[in-house]
Amino acid sequence: MKQKSVLIGMSGGVDSSVAAALLKEQGYHVIGATMRLWTYSDSCTHEGCCAESAVEDARRVCDKLGIDFYVMNFKELFREKVVDNFIDEYTHGRTPNPCIRCNKYLKFDAMLKKALAMEIDYIATGHYAIIEKNSSGKYLLRMSKAAKKDQSYVLYNFTQEQLAHTLMPLGGYNKNEVRKLAEKYGLQVANKPDSQEICFVEDDDYAKFIMDYSNYTPIPGDILDTNGNKLGEHKGLIYYTIGQRKGIGAYGRPMFIKEIDAKNNTIVLGEKGMEFADELTASDVNFVSGEFPTEPIRLQAKVRYQAAPAYATLYPLENGNVRIVFDSPQRAITPGQAVVFYDGDIVLGGGTVM
């Protein structure tokens, strides 16, 4: 039987490094690849996946494992699909999730197409999730066995074709086990810290990044209460997000951002208890099965990465959007963020909160 080949996306971190080692141990012909996602300039010096040091870490791991290594240039596609969208969303009062778009357009689309063009059988990543095939031949995306590290929330855009050509060897491990495996394989990244920030935003300063890389200038506007009364003035919409409690001023009582109105350049504050809502509408909806429901279905849904799945009913809408009605109210449902649908530990799909 011909040895199966796999192109693994390597960030220079411990997860993708161990994933590569596991795949080699499982008998695959493994090729490592780092996606060059951003221009390496003085403005990008932090230790994210766009840093030059990440490329060198990935290269050293591949040398240690005895596998080939490539750097693939996806800078312009990344700028178009991820960075430009990030700036546009924030300047329109929404809060985007660039990791979801990177997975959708780069890792599991552009990189997969590149691998197939090279006659490589699979791509792989160090994500904590599980891909399997059920008895009827459909591919399933499941949550990781390690609940605290599960990354299925950012993977809901998979198609059946993509799942058929993707491997995720870390789905059955927790982080401590992965670090121990890195030590076992002699990988110098065994104790490398996880990256916590968005890779192209230095020091997590979204507003500075947006102003540096676009022609946008924040415009101050009114801060209102839910009755339309003016409470103060904000310094520009890009500094704020739904649910935010700090940096909005002092009003003698606990307040949070309930609404961002880009059209009128206003921010609406609510009082404690008003941050919950029991329904939302989502657009850009994907179902992993490839089958859009025609009737309401019961499921669980997550409105943010760290949230627990909550019971809800999904109502399909005529325009391809969906309405989600939760059994119990959810905190700070945020336009631009993802809502992801589950059936137990199976990812059904997801969409973007409107």
mmCIF file of C-alpha atoms in Angstrom:
data_model
loop_
_atom_site.group_PDB
_atom_site.id
_atom_site.type_symbol
_atom_site.label_atom_id
_atom_site.label_comp_id
_atom_site.label_asym_id
_atom_site.label_seq_id
_atom_site.Cartn_x
_atom_site.Cartn_y
_atom_site.Cartn_z
ATOM 1 C CA MET A 1 0.000 0.000 0.000
ATOM 2 C CA LYS A 2 1.295 3.448 -0.966
ATOM 3 C CA GLN A 3 2.352 5.560 2.021
ATOM 4 C CA LYS A 4 -0.141 8.373 2.634
ATOM 5 C CA SER A 5 1.259 11.908 2.704
ATOM 6 C CA VAL A 6 0.226 14.884 4.826
ATOM 7 C CA LEU A 7 1.090 18.583 4.752
ATOM 8 C CA ILE A 8 0.920 19.954 8.295
ATOM 9 C CA GLY A 9 0.552 23.646 9.055
ATOM 10 C CA MET A 10 3.236 24.526 11.601
ATOM 11 C CA SER A 11 3.129 27.703 13.681
ATOM 12 C CA GLY A 12 6.341 27.016 15.585
ATOM 13 C CA GLY A 13 4.332 26.157 18.699
ATOM 14 C CA VAL A 14 4.161 22.964 20.703
ATOM 15 C CA ASP A 15 0.772 21.805 19.395
ATOM 16 C CA SER A 16 1.557 21.687 15.676
ATOM 17 C CA SER A 17 5.049 20.350 16.431
ATOM 18 C CA VAL A 18 3.701 17.390 18.404
ATOM 19 C CA ALA A 19 1.002 16.823 15.792
ATOM 20 C CA ALA A 20 3.744 16.470 13.180
ATOM 21 C CA ALA A 21 5.649 14.012 15.359
ATOM 22 C CA LEU A 22 2.536 11.917 15.987
ATOM 23 C CA LEU A 23 1.699 11.763 12.288
ATOM 24 C CA LYS A 24 5.215 10.603 11.445
ATOM 25 C CA GLU A 25 4.976 7.965 14.187
ATOM 26 C CA GLN A 26 1.664 6.825 12.668
ATOM 27 C CA GLY A 27 3.403 6.114 9.373
ATOM 28 C CA TYR A 28 2.524 9.129 7.240
ATOM 29 C CA HIS A 29 4.979 10.863 4.934
ATOM 30 C CA VAL A 30 4.904 14.226 6.721
ATOM 31 C CA ILE A 31 5.787 17.592 5.176
ATOM 32 C CA GLY A 32 5.852 20.672 7.400
ATOM 33 C CA ALA A 33 4.705 24.072 6.181
ATOM 34 C CA THR A 34 4.506 27.494 7.801
ATOM 35 C CA MET A 35 2.097 29.930 6.215
ATOM 36 C CA ARG A 36 3.623 33.379 5.851
ATOM 37 C CA LEU A 37 0.614 35.467 6.789
ATOM 38 C CA TRP A 38 1.968 38.955 7.280
ATOM 39 C CA THR A 39 4.881 41.149 6.297
ATOM 40 C CA TYR A 40 7.739 40.785 8.770
ATOM 41 C CA SER A 41 8.426 44.372 9.722
ATOM 42 C CA ASP A 42 9.398 46.408 12.747
ATOM 43 C CA SER A 43 5.699 46.680 13.547
ATOM 44 C CA CYS A 44 5.385 42.922 14.043
ATOM 45 C CA THR A 45 7.876 41.936 16.726
ATOM 46 C CA HIS A 46 5.769 39.976 19.217
ATOM 47 C CA GLU A 47 5.891 36.201 19.507
ATOM 48 C CA GLY A 48 2.747 35.429 17.535
ATOM 49 C CA CYS A 49 2.499 33.080 14.587
ATOM 50 C CA CYS A 50 3.495 35.908 12.232
ATOM 51 C CA ALA A 51 6.829 36.488 13.958
ATOM 52 C CA GLU A 52 9.985 35.438 12.091
ATOM 53 C CA SER A 53 11.030 33.376 15.118
ATOM 54 C CA ALA A 54 7.975 31.160 14.599
ATOM 55 C CA VAL A 55 9.267 30.162 11.163
ATOM 56 C CA GLU A 56 12.652 29.260 12.594
ATOM 57 C CA ASP A 57 11.094 27.265 15.458
ATOM 58 C CA ALA A 58 9.023 25.286 12.950
ATOM 59 C CA ARG A 59 12.089 24.717 10.758
ATOM 60 C CA ARG A 60 14.107 23.389 13.714
ATOM 61 C CA VAL A 61 11.297 21.011 14.677
ATOM 62 C CA CYS A 62 11.177 19.656 11.136
ATOM 63 C CA ASP A 63 14.952 19.207 11.156
ATOM 64 C CA LYS A 64 14.672 17.293 14.440
ATOM 65 C CA LEU A 65 11.920 15.065 13.048
ATOM 66 C CA GLY A 66 13.701 14.557 9.736
ATOM 67 C CA ILE A 67 10.860 15.900 7.595
ATOM 68 C CA ASP A 68 10.804 18.408 4.742
ATOM 69 C CA PHE A 69 9.822 22.000 5.510
ATOM 70 C CA TYR A 70 8.330 24.736 3.343
ATOM 71 C CA VAL A 71 7.298 28.345 3.850
ATOM 72 C CA MET A 72 4.152 29.197 1.875
ATOM 73 C CA ASN A 73 3.333 32.789 1.040
ATOM 74 C CA PHE A 74 -0.296 33.616 1.811
ATOM 75 C CA LYS A 75 0.294 37.248 2.790
ATOM 76 C CA GLU A 76 -2.029 38.885 0.270
ATOM 77 C CA LEU A 77 -4.847 36.402 0.800
ATOM 78 C CA PHE A 78 -4.498 36.854 4.568
ATOM 79 C CA ARG A 79 -4.600 40.625 4.199
ATOM 80 C CA GLU A 80 -7.681 40.456 1.978
ATOM 81 C CA LYS A 81 -9.712 37.841 3.847
ATOM 82 C CA VAL A 82 -8.653 38.439 7.454
ATOM 83 C CA VAL A 83 -6.979 41.798 8.067
ATOM 84 C CA ASP A 84 -9.178 43.964 5.829
ATOM 85 C CA ASN A 85 -12.294 42.308 7.232
ATOM 86 C CA PHE A 86 -11.027 42.826 10.794
ATOM 87 C CA ILE A 87 -10.617 46.556 10.197
ATOM 88 C CA ASP A 88 -13.951 46.900 8.375
ATOM 89 C CA GLU A 89 -15.873 45.086 11.100
ATOM 90 C CA TYR A 90 -14.416 47.117 13.970
ATOM 91 C CA THR A 91 -15.002 50.424 12.188
ATOM 92 C CA HIS A 92 -18.652 49.428 11.746
ATOM 93 C CA GLY A 93 -19.178 48.698 15.426
ATOM 94 C CA ARG A 94 -18.857 44.931 15.219
ATOM 95 C CA THR A 95 -16.412 42.537 16.917
ATOM 96 C CA PRO A 96 -14.871 40.063 14.433
ATOM 97 C CA ASN A 97 -13.165 36.731 15.063
ATOM 98 C CA PRO A 98 -10.169 36.672 12.689
ATOM 99 C CA CYS A 99 -9.120 33.131 13.693
ATOM 100 C CA ILE A 100 -12.364 31.771 12.242
ATOM 101 C CA ARG A 101 -11.779 33.537 8.929
ATOM 102 C CA CYS A 102 -8.147 32.382 8.840
ATOM 103 C CA ASN A 103 -9.282 28.786 9.300
ATOM 104 C CA LYS A 104 -12.008 29.152 6.665
ATOM 105 C CA TYR A 105 -10.059 30.881 3.911
ATOM 106 C CA LEU A 106 -6.427 29.941 4.530
ATOM 107 C CA LYS A 107 -5.760 26.805 6.566
ATOM 108 C CA PHE A 108 -8.593 24.611 5.291
ATOM 109 C CA ASP A 109 -9.076 26.153 1.863
ATOM 110 C CA ALA A 110 -5.912 27.721 0.400
ATOM 111 C CA MET A 111 -3.508 25.355 2.162
ATOM 112 C CA LEU A 112 -5.629 22.329 1.280
ATOM 113 C CA LYS A 113 -5.779 23.362 -2.376
ATOM 114 C CA LYS A 114 -1.999 23.788 -2.347
ATOM 115 C CA ALA A 115 -1.552 20.307 -0.833
ATOM 116 C CA LEU A 116 -3.868 18.633 -3.340
ATOM 117 C CA ALA A 117 -2.081 20.413 -6.199
ATOM 118 C CA MET A 118 1.160 18.897 -4.854
ATOM 119 C CA GLU A 119 -0.573 15.459 -4.873
ATOM 120 C CA ILE A 120 -0.449 15.300 -1.061
ATOM 121 C CA ASP A 121 -3.295 13.262 0.437
ATOM 122 C CA TYR A 122 -4.090 15.296 3.561
ATOM 123 C CA ILE A 123 -3.464 18.477 5.456
ATOM 124 C CA ALA A 124 -3.179 18.547 9.244
ATOM 125 C CA THR A 125 -3.100 21.069 12.078
ATOM 126 C CA GLY A 126 -2.492 21.080 15.821
ATOM 127 C CA HIS A 127 -6.093 21.966 16.652
ATOM 128 C CA TYR A 128 -7.783 20.243 19.582
ATOM 129 C CA ALA A 129 -10.759 18.630 17.847
ATOM 130 C CA ILE A 130 -11.701 15.245 16.393
ATOM 131 C CA ILE A 131 -12.595 14.265 12.819
ATOM 132 C CA GLU A 132 -14.245 10.921 12.200
ATOM 133 C CA LYS A 133 -16.455 9.155 9.677
ATOM 134 C CA ASN A 134 -19.828 7.747 10.738
ATOM 135 C CA SER A 135 -21.508 4.547 9.579
ATOM 136 C CA SER A 136 -23.389 6.328 6.787
ATOM 137 C CA GLY A 137 -20.189 7.753 5.312
ATOM 138 C CA LYS A 138 -20.592 11.319 6.589
ATOM 139 C CA TYR A 139 -17.629 13.057 8.198
ATOM 140 C CA LEU A 140 -18.184 14.419 11.701
ATOM 141 C CA LEU A 141 -16.365 17.160 13.552
ATOM 142 C CA ARG A 142 -16.351 16.509 17.293
ATOM 143 C CA MET A 143 -15.196 18.428 20.325
ATOM 144 C CA SER A 144 -11.793 17.567 21.779
ATOM 145 C CA LYS A 145 -11.632 15.014 24.576
ATOM 146 C CA ALA A 146 -9.966 17.760 26.664
ATOM 147 C CA ALA A 147 -12.852 20.185 27.206
ATOM 148 C CA LYS A 148 -10.641 23.051 28.394
ATOM 149 C CA LYS A 149 -8.603 22.989 25.184
ATOM 150 C CA ASP A 150 -11.416 22.236 22.743
ATOM 151 C CA GLN A 151 -11.123 24.434 19.632
ATOM 152 C CA SER A 152 -14.172 23.255 17.711
ATOM 153 C CA TYR A 153 -15.772 26.704 18.115
ATOM 154 C CA VAL A 154 -13.401 28.168 15.495
ATOM 155 C CA LEU A 155 -13.755 25.229 13.077
ATOM 156 C CA TYR A 156 -17.460 25.239 12.188
ATOM 157 C CA ASN A 157 -16.904 26.260 8.541
ATOM 158 C CA PHE A 158 -15.655 22.827 7.482
ATOM 159 C CA THR A 159 -17.194 21.173 4.427
ATOM 160 C CA GLN A 160 -17.419 17.424 3.922
ATOM 161 C CA GLU A 161 -14.727 17.581 1.232
ATOM 162 C CA GLN A 162 -12.358 19.464 3.549
ATOM 163 C CA LEU A 163 -12.941 17.050 6.429
ATOM 164 C CA ALA A 164 -12.184 14.119 4.114
ATOM 165 C CA HIS A 165 -8.692 15.537 3.557
ATOM 166 C CA THR A 166 -7.897 16.836 7.057
ATOM 167 C CA LEU A 167 -6.209 15.187 10.052
ATOM 168 C CA MET A 168 -6.219 16.485 13.644
ATOM 169 C CA PRO A 169 -4.095 14.138 15.737
ATOM 170 C CA LEU A 170 -4.383 16.080 19.034
ATOM 171 C CA GLY A 171 -8.115 15.589 19.577
ATOM 172 C CA GLY A 172 -7.614 12.882 22.180
ATOM 173 C CA TYR A 173 -4.954 14.687 24.238
ATOM 174 C CA ASN A 174 -4.870 17.428 26.848
ATOM 175 C CA LYS A 175 -2.213 20.157 26.935
ATOM 176 C CA ASN A 176 -0.080 18.548 29.645
ATOM 177 C CA GLU A 177 0.059 15.319 27.660
ATOM 178 C CA VAL A 178 1.085 17.231 24.547
ATOM 179 C CA ARG A 179 3.933 18.972 26.379
ATOM 180 C CA LYS A 180 5.134 15.617 27.746
ATOM 181 C CA LEU A 181 5.083 14.196 24.222
ATOM 182 C CA ALA A 182 7.156 17.170 23.027
ATOM 183 C CA GLU A 183 9.750 16.318 25.686
ATOM 184 C CA LYS A 184 9.653 12.664 24.665
ATOM 185 C CA TYR A 185 10.329 13.598 21.040
ATOM 186 C CA GLY A 186 13.107 15.991 22.107
ATOM 187 C CA LEU A 187 11.418 19.093 20.711
ATOM 188 C CA GLN A 188 12.819 22.357 22.055
ATOM 189 C CA VAL A 189 9.369 23.988 21.890
ATOM 190 C CA ALA A 190 8.071 21.686 24.676
ATOM 191 C CA ASN A 191 7.729 24.566 27.144
ATOM 192 C CA LYS A 192 7.057 27.374 24.687
ATOM 193 C CA PRO A 193 4.149 29.513 25.965
ATOM 194 C CA ASP A 194 0.863 29.475 24.074
ATOM 195 C CA SER A 195 0.133 32.533 21.967
ATOM 196 C CA GLN A 196 -2.818 34.392 23.496
ATOM 197 C CA GLU A 197 -3.106 37.353 21.163
ATOM 198 C CA ILE A 198 -4.328 37.795 17.597
ATOM 199 C CA CYS A 199 -1.171 37.153 15.609
ATOM 200 C CA PHE A 200 -1.152 40.386 13.611
ATOM 201 C CA VAL A 201 -2.113 42.775 16.442
ATOM 202 C CA GLU A 202 0.865 43.757 18.563
ATOM 203 C CA ASP A 203 0.253 44.029 22.330
ATOM 204 C CA ASP A 204 -3.441 43.269 21.765
ATOM 205 C CA ASP A 205 -3.978 46.964 20.871
ATOM 206 C CA TYR A 206 -6.721 46.710 18.239
ATOM 207 C CA ALA A 207 -7.346 50.452 17.979
ATOM 208 C CA LYS A 208 -3.684 51.293 17.339
ATOM 209 C CA PHE A 209 -3.443 48.551 14.729
ATOM 210 C CA ILE A 210 -6.549 49.784 12.893
ATOM 211 C CA MET A 211 -5.274 53.357 12.816
ATOM 212 C CA ASP A 212 -1.774 52.296 11.747
ATOM 213 C CA TYR A 213 -2.928 50.090 8.872
ATOM 214 C CA SER A 214 -5.900 52.022 7.518
ATOM 215 C CA ASN A 215 -6.990 55.589 6.884
ATOM 216 C CA TYR A 216 -9.556 55.364 9.660
ATOM 217 C CA THR A 217 -9.622 58.092 12.302
ATOM 218 C CA PRO A 218 -11.844 57.450 15.337
ATOM 219 C CA ILE A 219 -14.679 59.942 15.641
ATOM 220 C CA PRO A 220 -15.976 60.764 19.148
ATOM 221 C CA GLY A 221 -19.717 60.398 19.707
ATOM 222 C CA ASP A 222 -22.412 60.247 22.329
ATOM 223 C CA ILE A 223 -22.783 57.670 25.080
ATOM 224 C CA LEU A 224 -26.489 57.133 25.741
ATOM 225 C CA ASP A 225 -28.633 55.211 28.188
ATOM 226 C CA THR A 226 -31.385 52.881 26.974
ATOM 227 C CA ASN A 227 -33.870 55.789 27.041
ATOM 228 C CA GLY A 228 -31.730 57.890 24.710
ATOM 229 C CA ASN A 229 -30.429 60.243 27.381
ATOM 230 C CA LYS A 230 -26.845 61.416 26.897
ATOM 231 C CA LEU A 231 -24.484 60.181 29.610
ATOM 232 C CA GLY A 232 -21.149 61.237 28.166
ATOM 233 C CA GLU A 233 -18.903 61.008 25.122
ATOM 234 C CA HIS A 234 -16.955 58.059 23.702
ATOM 235 C CA LYS A 235 -13.602 58.375 21.921
ATOM 236 C CA GLY A 236 -14.412 56.278 18.823
ATOM 237 C CA LEU A 237 -16.243 53.018 18.132
ATOM 238 C CA ILE A 238 -13.095 50.934 17.613
ATOM 239 C CA TYR A 239 -12.283 51.175 21.322
ATOM 240 C CA TYR A 240 -15.439 49.340 22.416
ATOM 241 C CA THR A 241 -17.263 46.020 22.244
ATOM 242 C CA ILE A 242 -20.601 44.647 23.448
ATOM 243 C CA GLY A 243 -20.526 43.641 27.126
ATOM 244 C CA GLN A 244 -17.549 45.876 27.952
ATOM 245 C CA ARG A 245 -17.587 47.264 31.500
ATOM 246 C CA LYS A 246 -14.243 49.041 31.825
ATOM 247 C CA GLY A 247 -13.185 52.227 30.098
ATOM 248 C CA ILE A 248 -16.710 53.554 29.628
ATOM 249 C CA GLY A 249 -16.780 56.121 32.448
ATOM 250 C CA ALA A 250 -18.255 56.175 35.964
ATOM 251 C CA TYR A 251 -21.987 56.609 36.457
ATOM 252 C CA GLY A 252 -22.547 55.749 40.099
ATOM 253 C CA ARG A 253 -23.870 52.296 39.251
ATOM 254 C CA PRO A 254 -22.583 49.261 37.322
ATOM 255 C CA MET A 255 -22.967 49.802 33.568
ATOM 256 C CA PHE A 256 -21.913 47.921 30.438
ATOM 257 C CA ILE A 257 -22.066 48.431 26.670
ATOM 258 C CA LYS A 258 -25.391 47.104 25.455
ATOM 259 C CA GLU A 259 -25.359 48.377 21.874
ATOM 260 C CA ILE A 260 -22.975 49.977 19.381
ATOM 261 C CA ASP A 261 -24.762 52.038 16.713
ATOM 262 C CA ALA A 262 -22.298 52.714 13.910
ATOM 263 C CA LYS A 263 -24.819 54.581 11.767
ATOM 264 C CA ASN A 264 -25.376 57.202 14.458
ATOM 265 C CA ASN A 265 -21.905 56.828 16.026
ATOM 266 C CA THR A 266 -23.385 56.192 19.470
ATOM 267 C CA ILE A 267 -22.851 53.719 22.261
ATOM 268 C CA VAL A 268 -25.740 52.624 24.461
ATOM 269 C CA LEU A 269 -25.088 51.596 28.049
ATOM 270 C CA GLY A 270 -27.265 49.242 30.059
ATOM 271 C CA GLU A 271 -27.473 48.506 33.749
ATOM 272 C CA LYS A 272 -26.681 45.224 35.464
ATOM 273 C CA GLY A 273 -29.149 42.533 34.436
ATOM 274 C CA MET A 274 -29.751 44.039 30.990
ATOM 275 C CA GLU A 275 -26.740 42.312 29.395
ATOM 276 C CA PHE A 276 -28.707 39.129 28.714
ATOM 277 C CA ALA A 277 -30.733 38.252 25.618
ATOM 278 C CA ASP A 278 -32.525 35.065 24.658
ATOM 279 C CA GLU A 279 -32.294 35.130 20.858
ATOM 280 C CA LEU A 280 -30.164 36.156 17.901
ATOM 281 C CA THR A 281 -30.051 36.040 14.118
ATOM 282 C CA ALA A 282 -26.988 34.698 12.307
ATOM 283 C CA SER A 283 -25.759 35.075 8.730
ATOM 284 C CA ASP A 284 -22.990 33.357 6.709
ATOM 285 C CA VAL A 285 -24.271 30.065 8.096
ATOM 286 C CA ASN A 286 -22.484 26.786 7.413
ATOM 287 C CA PHE A 287 -23.631 23.267 8.265
ATOM 288 C CA VAL A 288 -20.827 20.713 8.380
ATOM 289 C CA SER A 289 -23.108 18.066 6.859
ATOM 290 C CA GLY A 290 -23.699 20.297 3.847
ATOM 291 C CA GLU A 291 -27.446 20.081 4.490
ATOM 292 C CA PHE A 292 -29.310 23.243 5.516
ATOM 293 C CA PRO A 293 -32.301 22.364 7.742
ATOM 294 C CA THR A 294 -35.806 23.048 6.459
ATOM 295 C CA GLU A 295 -37.541 22.711 9.820
ATOM 296 C CA PRO A 296 -36.747 24.015 13.341
ATOM 297 C CA ILE A 297 -34.253 21.819 15.189
ATOM 298 C CA ARG A 298 -33.220 21.463 18.810
ATOM 299 C CA LEU A 299 -29.532 21.827 19.557
ATOM 300 C CA GLN A 300 -27.013 23.494 21.821
ATOM 301 C CA ALA A 301 -25.258 26.711 20.839
ATOM 302 C CA LYS A 302 -22.231 28.713 21.998
ATOM 303 C CA VAL A 303 -22.056 32.491 21.553
ATOM 304 C CA ARG A 304 -18.397 32.821 22.528
ATOM 305 C CA TYR A 305 -15.314 30.623 22.663
ATOM 306 C CA GLN A 306 -15.305 30.105 26.447
ATOM 307 C CA ALA A 307 -19.082 29.789 26.873
ATOM 308 C CA ALA A 308 -20.765 26.515 27.695
ATOM 309 C CA PRO A 309 -23.133 25.182 25.011
ATOM 310 C CA ALA A 310 -26.693 26.255 25.879
ATOM 311 C CA TYR A 311 -29.935 24.568 24.803
ATOM 312 C CA ALA A 312 -31.743 26.390 22.022
ATOM 313 C CA THR A 313 -34.031 26.013 19.013
ATOM 314 C CA LEU A 314 -32.780 26.892 15.534
ATOM 315 C CA TYR A 315 -35.290 28.327 13.067
ATOM 316 C CA PRO A 316 -34.181 28.386 9.402
ATOM 317 C CA LEU A 317 -35.003 31.635 7.589
ATOM 318 C CA GLU A 318 -35.784 32.055 3.902
ATOM 319 C CA ASN A 319 -32.653 34.100 3.129
ATOM 320 C CA GLY A 320 -30.227 31.422 4.344
ATOM 321 C CA ASN A 321 -29.893 33.014 7.773
ATOM 322 C CA VAL A 322 -31.050 31.355 10.991
ATOM 323 C CA ARG A 323 -32.747 32.515 14.168
ATOM 324 C CA ILE A 324 -31.591 30.984 17.447
ATOM 325 C CA VAL A 325 -33.885 31.114 20.474
ATOM 326 C CA PHE A 326 -32.229 30.047 23.716
ATOM 327 C CA ASP A 327 -34.001 28.285 26.573
ATOM 328 C CA SER A 328 -32.252 30.660 28.976
ATOM 329 C CA PRO A 329 -30.819 34.151 28.269
ATOM 330 C CA GLN A 330 -27.190 34.451 27.186
ATOM 331 C CA ARG A 331 -24.789 37.201 28.228
ATOM 332 C CA ALA A 332 -23.452 39.836 25.825
ATOM 333 C CA ILE A 333 -24.443 38.378 22.452
ATOM 334 C CA THR A 334 -22.096 40.303 20.171
ATOM 335 C CA PRO A 335 -22.555 41.165 16.464
ATOM 336 C CA GLY A 336 -19.577 39.934 14.439
ATOM 337 C CA GLN A 337 -18.821 37.033 16.759
ATOM 338 C CA ALA A 338 -19.680 33.423 15.978
ATOM 339 C CA VAL A 339 -22.562 31.325 17.197
ATOM 340 C CA VAL A 340 -21.716 27.628 16.881
ATOM 341 C CA PHE A 341 -24.265 24.795 16.894
ATOM 342 C CA TYR A 342 -23.744 21.431 18.593
ATOM 343 C CA ASP A 343 -25.502 18.120 19.051
ATOM 344 C CA GLY A 344 -23.737 16.882 22.160
ATOM 345 C CA ASP A 345 -20.059 16.865 21.203
ATOM 346 C CA ILE A 346 -20.752 16.979 17.442
ATOM 347 C CA VAL A 347 -20.336 20.329 15.677
ATOM 348 C CA LEU A 348 -23.377 20.884 13.460
ATOM 349 C CA GLY A 349 -22.226 24.230 12.080
ATOM 350 C CA GLY A 350 -22.367 27.896 12.887
ATOM 351 C CA GLY A 351 -22.713 31.448 11.638
ATOM 352 C CA THR A 352 -21.963 35.099 12.335
ATOM 353 C CA VAL A 353 -24.116 36.999 14.831
ATOM 354 C CA MET A 354 -25.949 39.875 13.114
#
